[in-house]
Each structure stands twice: as C-alpha cells, then as structure tokens.
C-alpha cells in the first residue's frame, strides 16, 4: 500500500518552505542545516489523514534511516511524532531518491545504537535531551521492498 492522501502544507512557513524546496529540487536546494545533510519525511496525519512533509536531519546506516523527534528539546513531541505512532508507513526523500519505509520506535540496544549514529551526525541531539524531561523518541525506518 503506497502512501496516499492530500498534501497538507505545514502552517510553519519555515518548515513548509524547506520541505517543499528540497522536494521540488530533488534535494539540490535547502539540502542542509548548518552544512549537515537533511532528508524530507512524509507522514500520514494522525488526525487529518493528510500527507505531512517534514525536514529532518539525515541519519542513515546500511540502508536504514533514523528520525529523531527532538523539536529542539521542546517539552512536547513534534506533531509528526503522533503521525508516526499512528501510521508506521512513511516515505523518505534523500537527495533525489524517494522510497517508502516502515517505521518503529527504537528501544534498548537498538535505540542506543541509533542514538549514537544520530549524535555522530548532529551532536545537538544530546543538548536537546538535556533541555527536557520528555524522552526524545527515535524511530528506525526499514525499507519496504
Ligand atoms: N525537527 C526534529 O524534531 N528533528 C530533526 O532532526 C529536525 C531537523 C531539521 C532540519 C532542518 C529543518 O529545517 C528543520 C528540522 N527540524 C527537525 C524541524 C522539523 O522540520 C519540524 O519543524 C519540527 O520537528 C516540528 O514538527 P511538527 O510536525 O510539530 O511541525 C509543525 C510546525 C507542523 O507542521 N504542524 C502542522 C500544522 O499545520 O500546524 C500540523 C502537522 C501535523 O502533522 N498534524 C497532524 C495531522 O493529523 O495532520 C496531527 C498531529 C497530532 O498532533 O496528532
């Protein structure tokens, strides 16, 4: 079942612009955050059922990806977290390649392993976690053949 639904742009101008520019240019523009590559994740809205597109740091290992629901260490989860909890099928665009994945929340050793990959790419995740009581969740995305 491939992702279907109406694209619902974010109400955040910044979030919308980066995701749409990245997608429209095949990852050539708006492709990084302070020089670190990003990806664009498409999730199915937990309430609206619409397609939501979110720029996130690129954390990849052996063909799998992780997405980190940090939201800068805010006390509340990002909205896309709730989408992933409800709808595990996602799409991820990395450069000009867009594929579908099944997402699961990482726990235990898997979480530790992937948190390491994530902080290798973006050390600020550790700073964000220090800022909040909330456990910043990490999802591992496995390719859907
Ligand atoms: N955010 C991260 O959490 N982790 C990252 O690694 C990360 C990297 C990154 C790199 C570049 C960049 O430009 C931004 C980056 N961000 C990163 C910020 C990220 O793009 C998001 O802006 C941020 O995580 C907040 O996500 P959000 O989903 O809360 O976004 C808000 C602004 C938003 O789009 N809200 C929508 C709106 O219209 O208000 C609703 C979105 C939504 O999914 N609604 C659901 C629905 O049903 O449609 C309901 C969800 C629910 O609450 O049940």
XYZ file of N, CA and C and ligand atoms in Angstrom:
488
model
N 0.875 -1.178 0.000
C 0.000 0.000 0.000
C 0.915 1.233 0.000
N 0.862 2.016 -1.086
C 1.748 3.191 -1.063
C 0.980 4.355 -0.439
N 1.754 5.297 0.054
C 1.156 6.423 0.768
C 0.216 7.179 -0.163
N -0.960 7.440 0.320
C -1.855 8.272 -0.490
C -2.538 9.265 0.439
N -3.012 10.336 -0.158
C -3.685 11.363 0.632
C -3.327 12.729 0.099
N -4.059 13.704 0.588
C -3.849 15.090 0.134
C -2.671 15.696 0.895
N -1.766 16.339 0.201
C -0.660 17.026 0.873
C -1.207 18.237 1.628
N -0.888 18.282 2.931
C -1.346 19.412 3.751
C -0.115 20.191 4.200
N 0.141 21.358 3.581
C 1.335 22.119 3.942
C 1.335 22.516 5.428
N 2.527 22.588 5.982
C 2.647 22.995 7.386
C 2.215 24.446 7.547
N 1.685 24.751 8.714
C 1.353 26.163 8.985
C 2.618 26.961 9.272
N 3.749 26.243 9.498
C 5.010 26.957 9.742
C 5.671 27.253 8.392
N 5.782 28.527 8.080
C 6.350 28.970 6.795
C 7.733 28.364 6.575
N 8.538 28.424 7.637
C 9.926 27.920 7.557
C 9.915 26.433 7.262
N 9.076 25.699 8.002
C 9.034 24.240 7.832
C 8.538 23.906 6.433
N 7.511 24.626 5.997
C 6.915 24.346 4.687
C 7.920 24.645 3.571
N 8.575 25.787 3.667
C 9.496 26.197 2.597
C 10.648 25.212 2.433
N 11.235 24.818 3.569
C 12.394 23.916 3.439
C 11.962 22.576 2.843
N 10.855 22.019 3.302
C 10.425 20.708 2.795
C 10.058 20.797 1.312
N 9.320 21.835 0.940
C 8.859 21.940 -0.452
C 10.012 22.237 -1.405
N 10.950 23.083 -0.985
C 12.098 23.407 -1.849
C 12.967 22.179 -2.060
N 13.210 21.463 -0.969
C 14.036 20.250 -1.055
C 13.402 19.249 -2.011
N 12.094 19.057 -1.823
C 11.394 18.065 -2.654
C 11.388 18.491 -4.121
N 11.132 19.778 -4.358
C 10.978 20.257 -5.750
C 12.307 20.242 -6.496
N 13.428 20.361 -5.758
C 14.741 20.435 -6.435
C 15.498 19.114 -6.354
N 14.785 18.066 -5.957
C 15.466 16.752 -5.856
C 16.618 16.795 -4.869
N 16.401 17.582 -3.787
C 17.413 17.621 -2.726
C 18.633 18.453 -3.087
N 18.522 19.274 -4.135
C 19.654 20.136 -4.512
C 19.662 21.433 -3.716
N 18.497 21.910 -3.352
C 18.415 23.177 -2.594
C 17.782 22.921 -1.224
N 18.091 23.831 -0.281
C 17.590 23.656 1.106
C 17.963 22.264 1.607
N 19.173 21.852 1.271
C 19.550 20.444 1.447
C 20.300 20.182 2.749
N 20.535 21.273 3.495
C 21.300 21.018 4.720
C 20.899 22.000 5.819
N 21.341 21.640 6.998
C 21.174 22.524 8.162
C 22.590 22.736 8.706
N 23.092 23.949 8.587
C 24.474 24.267 9.014
C 25.472 23.279 8.418
N 25.222 22.960 7.122
C 26.176 22.118 6.399
C 25.956 20.631 6.574
N 24.989 20.245 7.421
C 24.707 18.813 7.648
C 23.492 18.421 6.805
N 23.622 17.351 6.010
C 22.516 16.970 5.110
C 21.206 16.669 5.848
N 20.107 17.025 5.172
C 18.786 16.703 5.713
C 18.099 15.705 4.791
N 16.947 15.251 5.226
C 16.047 14.456 4.398
C 14.652 15.071 4.569
N 13.708 14.638 3.745
C 12.310 15.045 3.966
C 11.481 13.789 4.188
N 10.784 13.785 5.320
C 9.939 12.653 5.711
C 8.488 13.005 5.408
N 7.795 12.071 4.767
C 6.356 12.231 4.548
C 5.623 11.267 5.473
N 4.734 11.830 6.293
C 3.949 11.003 7.211
C 2.463 11.228 6.936
N 1.630 10.309 7.426
C 0.178 10.448 7.286
C -0.366 11.037 8.583
N -1.062 12.161 8.478
C -1.543 12.889 9.656
C -2.405 12.024 10.572
N -2.093 12.044 11.849
C -2.823 11.210 12.829
C -4.270 11.660 12.978
N -4.510 12.947 12.761
C -5.877 13.469 12.891
C -6.519 13.726 11.530
N -5.704 14.282 10.594
C -6.287 14.705 9.312
C -6.245 13.619 8.240
N -5.280 12.674 8.410
C -5.115 11.669 7.346
C -4.429 12.259 6.121
N -4.055 13.552 6.225
C -3.351 14.191 5.112
C -1.869 13.849 5.127
N -1.185 14.139 4.011
C 0.265 13.882 3.934
C 1.008 15.096 4.461
N 1.896 14.853 5.421
C 2.687 15.918 6.030
C 4.161 15.723 5.660
N 4.831 16.782 5.294
C 6.240 16.692 4.889
C 7.094 17.509 5.855
N 8.141 16.843 6.367
C 8.942 17.444 7.430
C 10.431 17.271 7.145
N 11.189 18.382 7.169
C 12.650 18.304 7.005
C 13.254 17.822 8.319
N 14.148 16.836 8.224
C 14.789 16.270 9.418
C 16.255 15.982 9.091
N 17.080 15.818 10.138
C 18.485 15.514 9.881
C 18.590 14.113 9.245
N 19.557 13.962 8.340
C 19.773 12.671 7.656
C 20.644 11.791 8.529
N 20.024 10.702 9.021
C 20.744 9.705 9.831
C 20.538 8.360 9.136
N 21.598 7.868 8.462
C 21.443 6.652 7.646
C 22.528 5.663 8.033
N 22.175 4.374 8.007
C 23.161 3.317 8.281
C 22.678 2.035 7.611
N 23.519 1.535 6.698
C 23.184 0.270 5.997
C 21.800 0.270 5.367
N 21.448 1.386 4.770
C 20.186 1.425 4.007
C 18.960 1.715 4.856
N 19.149 1.745 6.195
C 18.043 2.143 7.077
C 18.291 3.591 7.513
N 17.224 4.225 7.971
C 17.337 5.616 8.450
C 16.773 5.693 9.863
N 17.169 6.750 10.569
C 16.505 7.081 11.839
C 16.008 8.510 11.725
N 14.876 8.764 12.374
C 14.385 10.135 12.516
C 14.205 10.379 14.004
N 14.634 11.561 14.437
C 14.690 11.890 15.868
C 13.685 12.999 16.162
N 12.711 12.682 17.021
C 11.605 13.626 17.305
C 12.024 14.630 18.377
N 13.097 15.392 18.043
C 13.696 16.283 19.054
C 12.943 17.603 19.214
N 12.556 18.194 18.093
C 11.884 19.518 18.129
C 12.659 20.483 19.017
N 13.970 20.438 18.901
C 14.848 21.368 19.598
C 14.834 21.229 21.116
N 14.336 20.090 21.598
C 14.287 19.917 23.057
C 13.035 20.518 23.688
N 12.032 20.792 22.867
C 10.758 21.337 23.394
C 10.127 20.312 24.336
N 9.283 20.767 25.267
C 8.676 19.833 26.219
C 7.664 18.887 25.575
N 7.162 19.282 24.399
C 6.152 18.448 23.728
C 6.738 17.807 22.469
N 6.189 16.641 22.148
C 6.624 15.958 20.917
C 6.249 16.797 19.689
N 7.009 16.694 18.607
C 6.556 17.321 17.351
C 5.297 16.611 16.859
N 4.504 17.318 16.075
C 3.232 16.747 15.594
C 3.485 15.493 14.783
N 4.618 15.477 14.027
C 4.877 14.313 13.155
C 5.138 13.048 13.974
N 5.547 13.224 15.244
C 5.712 12.060 16.138
C 4.391 11.297 16.244
N 3.297 12.030 16.449
C 1.989 11.392 16.613
C 1.549 10.696 15.314
N 1.950 11.296 14.187
C 1.629 10.659 12.905
C 2.322 9.303 12.813
N 3.604 9.275 13.200
C 4.375 8.024 13.109
C 3.841 6.971 14.063
N 3.424 7.391 15.249
C 2.886 6.435 16.230
C 1.625 5.781 15.663
N 0.843 6.567 14.920
C -0.441 6.040 14.415
C -0.282 5.334 13.070
N 0.583 5.893 12.213
C 0.736 5.345 10.844
C 2.219 5.072 10.582
N 2.593 3.791 10.637
C 4.031 3.450 10.565
C 4.596 3.527 9.144
N 3.709 3.533 8.132
C 4.202 3.631 6.740
C 4.521 5.085 6.416
N 5.757 5.312 5.978
C 6.224 6.675 5.662
C 6.942 6.656 4.323
N 7.204 7.858 3.834
C 8.114 7.985 2.680
C 9.254 8.893 3.127
N 10.443 8.610 2.586
C 11.607 9.433 2.934
C 12.334 9.777 1.642
N 12.589 11.082 1.476
C 13.343 11.532 0.296
C 14.741 11.891 0.738
N 15.724 11.254 0.134
C 17.134 11.523 0.427
C 17.786 11.921 -0.904
N 18.033 13.231 -1.055
C 18.504 13.709 -2.365
C 17.367 13.578 -3.361
N 17.627 12.914 -4.499
C 16.538 12.791 -5.477
C 15.896 11.404 -5.429
N 16.187 10.669 -4.340
C 15.617 9.323 -4.189
C 14.530 9.349 -3.125
N 13.332 8.910 -3.506
C 12.216 8.882 -2.539
C 11.693 7.454 -2.477
N 11.696 6.868 -1.279
C 11.238 5.488 -1.109
C 10.303 5.389 0.089
N 9.619 4.248 0.216
C 8.749 4.014 1.366
C 9.448 3.136 2.400
N 9.062 3.378 3.653
C 9.683 2.671 4.778
C 8.621 2.334 5.807
N 8.905 1.326 6.619
C 8.103 1.050 7.810
C 8.898 1.557 9.013
N 8.242 2.364 9.834
C 8.923 2.979 10.984
C 8.522 2.280 12.274
N 9.521 2.111 13.165
C 9.192 1.637 14.514
C 10.001 2.435 15.527
N 9.434 2.608 16.716
C 10.142 3.343 17.761
C 11.230 2.431 18.327
N 12.446 2.951 18.405
C 13.566 2.128 18.869
C 13.609 2.104 20.396
N 13.963 0.933 20.932
C 14.097 0.764 22.384
C 15.423 0.063 22.687
N 15.900 0.164 23.922
C 17.032 -0.651 24.376
C 18.281 -0.480 23.528
N 18.882 -1.617 23.198
C 20.172 -1.608 22.493
C 20.043 -0.968 21.112
N 18.912 -1.235 20.457
C 18.723 -0.635 19.123
C 18.689 0.881 19.235
N 17.971 1.378 20.266
C 17.900 2.842 20.463
C 19.288 3.400 20.742
N 20.045 2.719 21.592
C 21.397 3.203 21.926
C 22.279 3.256 20.680
N 22.180 2.182 19.864
C 22.997 2.135 18.642
C 22.668 3.300 17.714
N 21.358 3.500 17.503
C 20.945 4.541 16.563
C 21.096 5.937 17.149
N 20.986 6.075 18.478
C 21.222 7.393 19.077
C 22.686 7.801 18.826
N 23.544 6.794 18.811
C 24.956 7.047 18.511
C 25.143 7.544 17.080
N 24.471 6.872 16.138
C 24.572 7.342 14.738
C 24.029 8.770 14.607
N 22.928 9.014 15.333
C 22.261 10.332 15.217
C 23.148 11.437 15.784
N 23.754 11.175 16.956
C 24.585 12.239 17.555
C 25.929 12.378 16.830
N 26.344 11.306 16.100
C 27.536 11.470 15.242
C 27.264 12.541 14.186
N 26.020 12.482 13.678
C 25.630 13.415 12.600
C 25.294 14.799 13.182
N 24.581 14.777 14.316
C 24.041 16.036 14.875
C 24.186 15.998 16.397
N 25.358 16.373 16.921
C 25.619 16.274 18.372
C 24.606 17.037 19.229
N 23.950 18.027 18.627
C 22.981 18.835 19.393
C 21.845 17.994 19.954
N 21.617 16.796 19.399
C 20.532 15.964 19.962
C 20.778 15.717 21.453
N 22.023 15.541 21.846
C 22.308 15.334 23.280
C 21.964 16.587 24.085
N 22.219 17.752 23.483
C 21.883 19.016 24.184
C 20.362 19.160 24.314
N 19.668 18.807 23.224
C 18.191 18.903 23.269
C 17.659 18.008 24.386
N 18.228 16.792 24.514
C 17.692 15.860 25.520
C 17.924 16.423 26.938
N 19.031 17.125 27.122
C 19.301 17.712 28.460
C 18.292 18.809 28.809
N 17.671 19.389 27.758
C 16.764 20.531 27.966
C 15.366 20.114 28.416
N 15.054 18.818 28.293
C 13.651 18.437 28.531
C 13.547 17.136 29.303
N 12.460 17.056 30.109
C 12.147 15.818 30.844
C 11.633 14.759 29.850
N 11.052 15.256 28.768
C 10.486 14.345 27.746
C 11.595 13.471 27.203
N 11.304 12.141 27.018
C 12.297 11.307 26.322
C 12.143 11.594 24.844
N 13.184 12.075 24.227
C 13.148 12.346 22.783
C 13.158 10.996 22.071
N 12.093 10.734 21.338
C 11.974 9.415 20.705
C 12.691 9.371 19.364
N 13.187 8.176 19.063
C 13.904 7.921 17.805
C 13.208 6.758 17.116
N 12.910 6.938 15.850
C 12.275 5.879 15.055
C 13.272 5.361 14.032
N 13.312 4.043 13.879
C 14.130 3.431 12.828
C 13.211 3.121 11.654
N 13.670 3.461 10.452
C 12.880 3.269 9.221
C 13.535 2.171 8.396
N 12.774 1.102 8.137
C 13.294 -0.021 7.343
C 12.654 0.001 5.960
N 13.484 -0.161 4.935
C 12.949 -0.071 3.562
C 11.836 -1.098 3.327
N 10.836 -0.694 2.572
C 9.764 -1.616 2.157
C 10.120 -2.056 0.744
N 10.435 -3.359 0.571
C 10.875 -3.790 -0.766
C 9.677 -3.773 -1.713
N 12.924 18.562 13.898
C 13.140 17.420 14.633
O 12.337 17.087 15.503
N 14.251 16.643 14.404
C 15.171 16.957 13.459
O 16.129 16.211 13.258
C 14.970 18.155 12.683
C 15.870 18.579 11.692
C 15.577 19.701 10.889
C 16.437 20.095 9.823
C 16.112 21.187 9.033
C 14.940 21.922 9.287
O 14.616 22.970 8.510
C 14.077 21.557 10.339
C 14.392 20.449 11.144
N 13.548 20.056 12.164
C 13.803 18.931 12.925
C 12.260 20.775 12.416
C 11.130 19.983 11.745
O 11.152 20.227 10.350
C 9.765 20.393 12.311
O 9.503 21.742 12.016
C 9.684 20.165 13.802
O 10.128 18.868 14.129
C 8.268 20.325 14.312
O 7.476 19.341 13.671
P 5.876 19.492 13.671
O 5.324 18.298 12.962
O 5.402 19.781 15.058
O 5.699 20.756 12.711
C 4.718 21.760 12.863
C 5.377 23.070 12.549
C 3.619 21.480 11.851
O 3.943 21.244 10.697
N 2.369 21.484 12.307
C 1.275 21.255 11.382
C 0.369 22.451 11.342
O -0.233 22.626 10.271
O 0.312 23.154 12.353
C 0.497 20.016 11.804
C 1.313 18.851 11.466
C 0.652 17.514 11.662
O 1.305 16.544 11.361
N -0.648 17.388 12.135
C -1.235 16.066 12.293
C -2.316 15.775 11.247
O -3.221 14.942 11.509
O -2.227 16.330 10.151
C -1.788 15.914 13.704
C -0.672 15.568 14.618
C -1.198 15.378 16.040
O -0.972 16.284 16.860
O -1.862 14.333 16.293
